[in-house]
CSV table of C-alpha atoms in Angstrom, one decimal:
chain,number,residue,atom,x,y,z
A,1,UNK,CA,209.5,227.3,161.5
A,2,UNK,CA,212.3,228.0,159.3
A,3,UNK,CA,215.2,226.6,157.8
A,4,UNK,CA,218.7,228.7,157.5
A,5,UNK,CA,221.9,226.9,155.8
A,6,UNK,CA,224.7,228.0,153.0
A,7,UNK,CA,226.0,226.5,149.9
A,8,UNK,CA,228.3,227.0,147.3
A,9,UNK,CA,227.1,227.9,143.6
A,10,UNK,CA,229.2,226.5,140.2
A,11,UNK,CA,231.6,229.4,140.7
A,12,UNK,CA,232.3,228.9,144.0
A,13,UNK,CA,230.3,231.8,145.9
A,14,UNK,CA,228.6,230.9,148.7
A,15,UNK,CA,225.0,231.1,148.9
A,16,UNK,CA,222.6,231.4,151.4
A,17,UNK,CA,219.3,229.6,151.4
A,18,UNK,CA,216.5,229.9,154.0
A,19,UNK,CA,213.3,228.5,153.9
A,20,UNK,CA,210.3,229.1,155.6
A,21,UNK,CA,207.5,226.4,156.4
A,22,UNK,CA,204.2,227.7,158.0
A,23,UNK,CA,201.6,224.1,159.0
A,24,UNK,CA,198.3,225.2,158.2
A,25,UNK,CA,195.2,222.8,159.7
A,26,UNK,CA,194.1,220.7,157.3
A,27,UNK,CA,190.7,220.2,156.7
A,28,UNK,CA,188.5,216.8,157.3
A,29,UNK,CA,187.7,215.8,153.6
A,30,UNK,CA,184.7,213.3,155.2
A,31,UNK,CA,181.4,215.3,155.9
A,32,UNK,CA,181.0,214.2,159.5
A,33,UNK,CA,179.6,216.8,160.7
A,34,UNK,CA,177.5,217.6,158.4
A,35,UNK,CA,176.3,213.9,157.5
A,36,UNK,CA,172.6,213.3,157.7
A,37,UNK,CA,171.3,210.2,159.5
A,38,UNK,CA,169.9,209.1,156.2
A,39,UNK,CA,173.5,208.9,154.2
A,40,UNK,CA,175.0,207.3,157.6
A,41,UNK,CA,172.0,204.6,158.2
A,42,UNK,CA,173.5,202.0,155.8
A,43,UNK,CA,176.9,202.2,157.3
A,44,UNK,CA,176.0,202.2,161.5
A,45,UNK,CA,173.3,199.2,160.2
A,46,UNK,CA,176.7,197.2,158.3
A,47,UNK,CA,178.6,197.9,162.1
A,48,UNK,CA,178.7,195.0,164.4
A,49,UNK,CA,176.7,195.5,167.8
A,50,UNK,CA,179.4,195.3,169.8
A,51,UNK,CA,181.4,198.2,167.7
A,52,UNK,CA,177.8,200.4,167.6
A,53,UNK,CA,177.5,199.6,171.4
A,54,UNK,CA,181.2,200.8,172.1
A,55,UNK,CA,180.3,204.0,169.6
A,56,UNK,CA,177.2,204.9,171.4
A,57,UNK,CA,179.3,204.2,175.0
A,58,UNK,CA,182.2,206.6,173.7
A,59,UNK,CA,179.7,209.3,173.2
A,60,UNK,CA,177.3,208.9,176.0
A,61,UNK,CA,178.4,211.9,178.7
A,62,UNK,CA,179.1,214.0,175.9
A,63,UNK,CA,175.3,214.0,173.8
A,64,UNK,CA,172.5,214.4,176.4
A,65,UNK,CA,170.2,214.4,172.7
A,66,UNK,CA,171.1,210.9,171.9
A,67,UNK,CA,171.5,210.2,175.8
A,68,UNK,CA,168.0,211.1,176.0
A,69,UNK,CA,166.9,209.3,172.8
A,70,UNK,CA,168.2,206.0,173.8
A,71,UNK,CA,167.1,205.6,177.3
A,72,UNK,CA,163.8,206.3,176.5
A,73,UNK,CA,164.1,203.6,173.1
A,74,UNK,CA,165.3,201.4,175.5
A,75,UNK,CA,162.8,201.7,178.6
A,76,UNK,CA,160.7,198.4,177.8
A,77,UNK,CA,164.1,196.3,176.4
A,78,UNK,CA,164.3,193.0,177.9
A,79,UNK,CA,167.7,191.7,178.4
A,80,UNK,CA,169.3,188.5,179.4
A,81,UNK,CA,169.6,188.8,183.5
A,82,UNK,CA,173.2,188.2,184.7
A,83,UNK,CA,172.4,185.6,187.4
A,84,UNK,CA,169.9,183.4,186.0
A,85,UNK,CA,169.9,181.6,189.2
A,86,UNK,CA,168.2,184.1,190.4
A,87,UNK,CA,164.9,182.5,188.5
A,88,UNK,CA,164.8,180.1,191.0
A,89,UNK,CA,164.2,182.8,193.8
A,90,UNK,CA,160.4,182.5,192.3
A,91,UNK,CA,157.1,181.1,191.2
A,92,UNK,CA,156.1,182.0,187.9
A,93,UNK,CA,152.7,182.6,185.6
A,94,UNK,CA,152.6,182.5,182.2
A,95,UNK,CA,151.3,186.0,180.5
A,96,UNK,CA,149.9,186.5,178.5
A,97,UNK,CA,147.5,183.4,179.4
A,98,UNK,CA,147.2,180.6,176.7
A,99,UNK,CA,143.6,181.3,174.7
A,100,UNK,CA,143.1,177.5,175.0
A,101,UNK,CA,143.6,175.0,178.5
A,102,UNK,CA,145.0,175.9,181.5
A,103,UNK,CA,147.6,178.1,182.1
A,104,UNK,CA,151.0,176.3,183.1
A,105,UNK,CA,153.3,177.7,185.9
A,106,UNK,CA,156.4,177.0,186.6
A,107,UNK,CA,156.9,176.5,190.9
A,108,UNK,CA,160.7,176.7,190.9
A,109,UNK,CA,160.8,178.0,194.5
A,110,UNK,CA,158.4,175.3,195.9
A,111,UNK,CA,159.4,172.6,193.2
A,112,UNK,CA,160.5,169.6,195.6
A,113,UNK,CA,162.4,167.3,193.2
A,114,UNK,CA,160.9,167.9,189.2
A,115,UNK,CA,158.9,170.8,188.0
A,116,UNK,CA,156.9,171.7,184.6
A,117,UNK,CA,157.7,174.3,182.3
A,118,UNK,CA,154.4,175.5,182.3
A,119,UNK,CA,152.7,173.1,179.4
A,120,UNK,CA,156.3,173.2,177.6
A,121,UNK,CA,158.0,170.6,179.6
A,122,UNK,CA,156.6,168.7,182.3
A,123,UNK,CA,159.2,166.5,184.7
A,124,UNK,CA,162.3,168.0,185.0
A,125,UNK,CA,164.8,167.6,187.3
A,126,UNK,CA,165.1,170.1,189.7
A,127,UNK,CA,168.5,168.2,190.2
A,128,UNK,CA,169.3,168.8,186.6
A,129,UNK,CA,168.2,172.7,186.5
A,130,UNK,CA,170.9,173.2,189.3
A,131,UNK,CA,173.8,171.6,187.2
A,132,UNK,CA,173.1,173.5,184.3
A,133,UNK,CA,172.4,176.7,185.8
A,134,UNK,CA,176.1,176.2,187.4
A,135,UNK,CA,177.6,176.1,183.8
A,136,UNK,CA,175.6,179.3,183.1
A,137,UNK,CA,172.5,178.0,181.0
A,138,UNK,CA,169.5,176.3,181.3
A,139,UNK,CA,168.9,174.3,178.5
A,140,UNK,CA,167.4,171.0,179.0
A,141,UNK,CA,168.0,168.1,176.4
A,142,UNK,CA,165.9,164.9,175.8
A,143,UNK,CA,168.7,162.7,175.1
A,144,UNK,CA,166.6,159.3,175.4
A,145,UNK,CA,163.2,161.0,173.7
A,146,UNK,CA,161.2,159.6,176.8
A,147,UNK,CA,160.7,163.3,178.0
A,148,UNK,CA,159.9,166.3,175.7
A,149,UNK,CA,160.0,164.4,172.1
A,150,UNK,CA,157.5,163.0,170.0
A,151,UNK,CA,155.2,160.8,171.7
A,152,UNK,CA,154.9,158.4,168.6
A,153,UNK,CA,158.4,157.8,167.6
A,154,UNK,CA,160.2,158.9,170.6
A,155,UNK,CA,162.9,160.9,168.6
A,156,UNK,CA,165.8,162.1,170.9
A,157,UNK,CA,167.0,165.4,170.8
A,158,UNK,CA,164.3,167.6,171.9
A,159,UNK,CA,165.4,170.5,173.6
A,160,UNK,CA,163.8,173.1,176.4
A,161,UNK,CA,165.1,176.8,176.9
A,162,UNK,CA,164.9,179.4,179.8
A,163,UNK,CA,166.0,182.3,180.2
A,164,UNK,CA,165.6,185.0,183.0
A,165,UNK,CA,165.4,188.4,181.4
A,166,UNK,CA,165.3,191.9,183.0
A,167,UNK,CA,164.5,195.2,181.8
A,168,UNK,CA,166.0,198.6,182.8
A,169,UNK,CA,163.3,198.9,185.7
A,170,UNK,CA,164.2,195.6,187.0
A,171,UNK,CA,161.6,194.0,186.1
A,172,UNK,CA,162.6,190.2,185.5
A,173,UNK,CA,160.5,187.6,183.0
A,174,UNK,CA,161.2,184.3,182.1
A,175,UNK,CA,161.5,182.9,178.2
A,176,UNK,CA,161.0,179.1,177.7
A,177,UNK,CA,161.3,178.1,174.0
A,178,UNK,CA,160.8,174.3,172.9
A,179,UNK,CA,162.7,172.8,169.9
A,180,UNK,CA,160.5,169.3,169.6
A,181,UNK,CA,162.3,166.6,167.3
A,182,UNK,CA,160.6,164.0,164.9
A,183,UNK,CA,161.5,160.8,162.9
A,184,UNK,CA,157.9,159.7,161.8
A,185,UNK,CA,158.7,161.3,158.3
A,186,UNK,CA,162.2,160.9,158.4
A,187,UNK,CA,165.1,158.9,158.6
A,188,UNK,CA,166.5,160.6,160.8
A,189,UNK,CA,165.6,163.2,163.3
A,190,UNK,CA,164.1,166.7,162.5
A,191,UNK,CA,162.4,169.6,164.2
A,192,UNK,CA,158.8,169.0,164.1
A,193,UNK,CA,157.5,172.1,166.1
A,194,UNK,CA,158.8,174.9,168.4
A,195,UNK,CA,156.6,176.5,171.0
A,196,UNK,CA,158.0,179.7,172.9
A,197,UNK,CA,155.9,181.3,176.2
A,198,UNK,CA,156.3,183.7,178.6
A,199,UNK,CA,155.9,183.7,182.5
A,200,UNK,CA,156.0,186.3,184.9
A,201,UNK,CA,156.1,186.7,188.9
């Protein structure tokens, strides 16, 4: 665009100024384009996941490369299911099988009033599973240490996790971890041993 206006000089002529103003594109002084994965590693690895997620998302219909890339990376991802109740729909078998004893399942569908966590957990409420499934989570705590803690000091504490997970197939597995507390060497409580299985359907 341009700019036309008068003035007067010292000796009181009047000038005329114009000026002229042309935008010219400016150029992107970071080397996106041309930035190998290798200099942008460090940077998407310091990126929360939720920002990386929301990157990848923003890109998605428009890179069928990394489209492609991802969904195969992905194909055997577990993820947490979002009805867990739905864990309770089934009977499950631990897999891989342990290498020593008997394999433990967990009969959630036929459990009458407790059930076992395979050999993880044995007597829990089936009263208790519903509450805390309702809230979201099943996480079972030994407040009294007369269920899942240490059978010579009875520490309380000791806590049993399951999760339903799924993959992209729809595939669905259950994860039960065990956080066993202990006083014995202690004065006061502290994790003696975790255990961690799998079960399927």
């Amino acid at each position: 665009f341009w700019w036309d206006g008068t003035r007067p000089d010292d000796v009181g002529r009047t000038i005329e100024d114009r000026v002229y103003v042309r935008q010219y594109p400016t150029r992107d002084q970071l080397p996106t384009r041309d930035m190998t994965f290798e200099a942008a590693e460090p940077f998407l690895a310091a990126m929360k996941q939720g920002e990386l997620v929301a990157a990848i998302g923003r890109a998605w219909d428009q890179s069928p490369a990394l489209r492609s890339q991802l969904e195969a990376a992905t194909a055997d991802t577990w993820s947490r299911a979002a009805d867990q109740r739905k864990m309770l729909a089934h009977n499950w078998e631990e897999d891989p099988k342990p290498r020593y004893g008997e394999t433990g399942p967990i009969r959630f569908k036929d459990a009458p009033a407790t059930v076992n966590v395979g050999n993880l957990w044995h007597g829990m409420s089936m009263a208790g599973v519903n509450d805390l499934l309702d809230g979201g989570d099943l996480v079972w705590e030994d407040e009294d240490g007369e269920e899942g803690g240490c059978d010579e000091c009875g520490a309380p504490g000791s806590t049993c996790t399951v999760i339903l997970e799924a993959n992209r197939k729809g595939t669905l597995r259950l994860v039960a971890e065990t956080q066993i507390m202990c006083y014995c060497n202690s004065d006061s409580a502290e994790v003696a041993c975790t255990d961690r299985a799998t079960f399927r359907i």
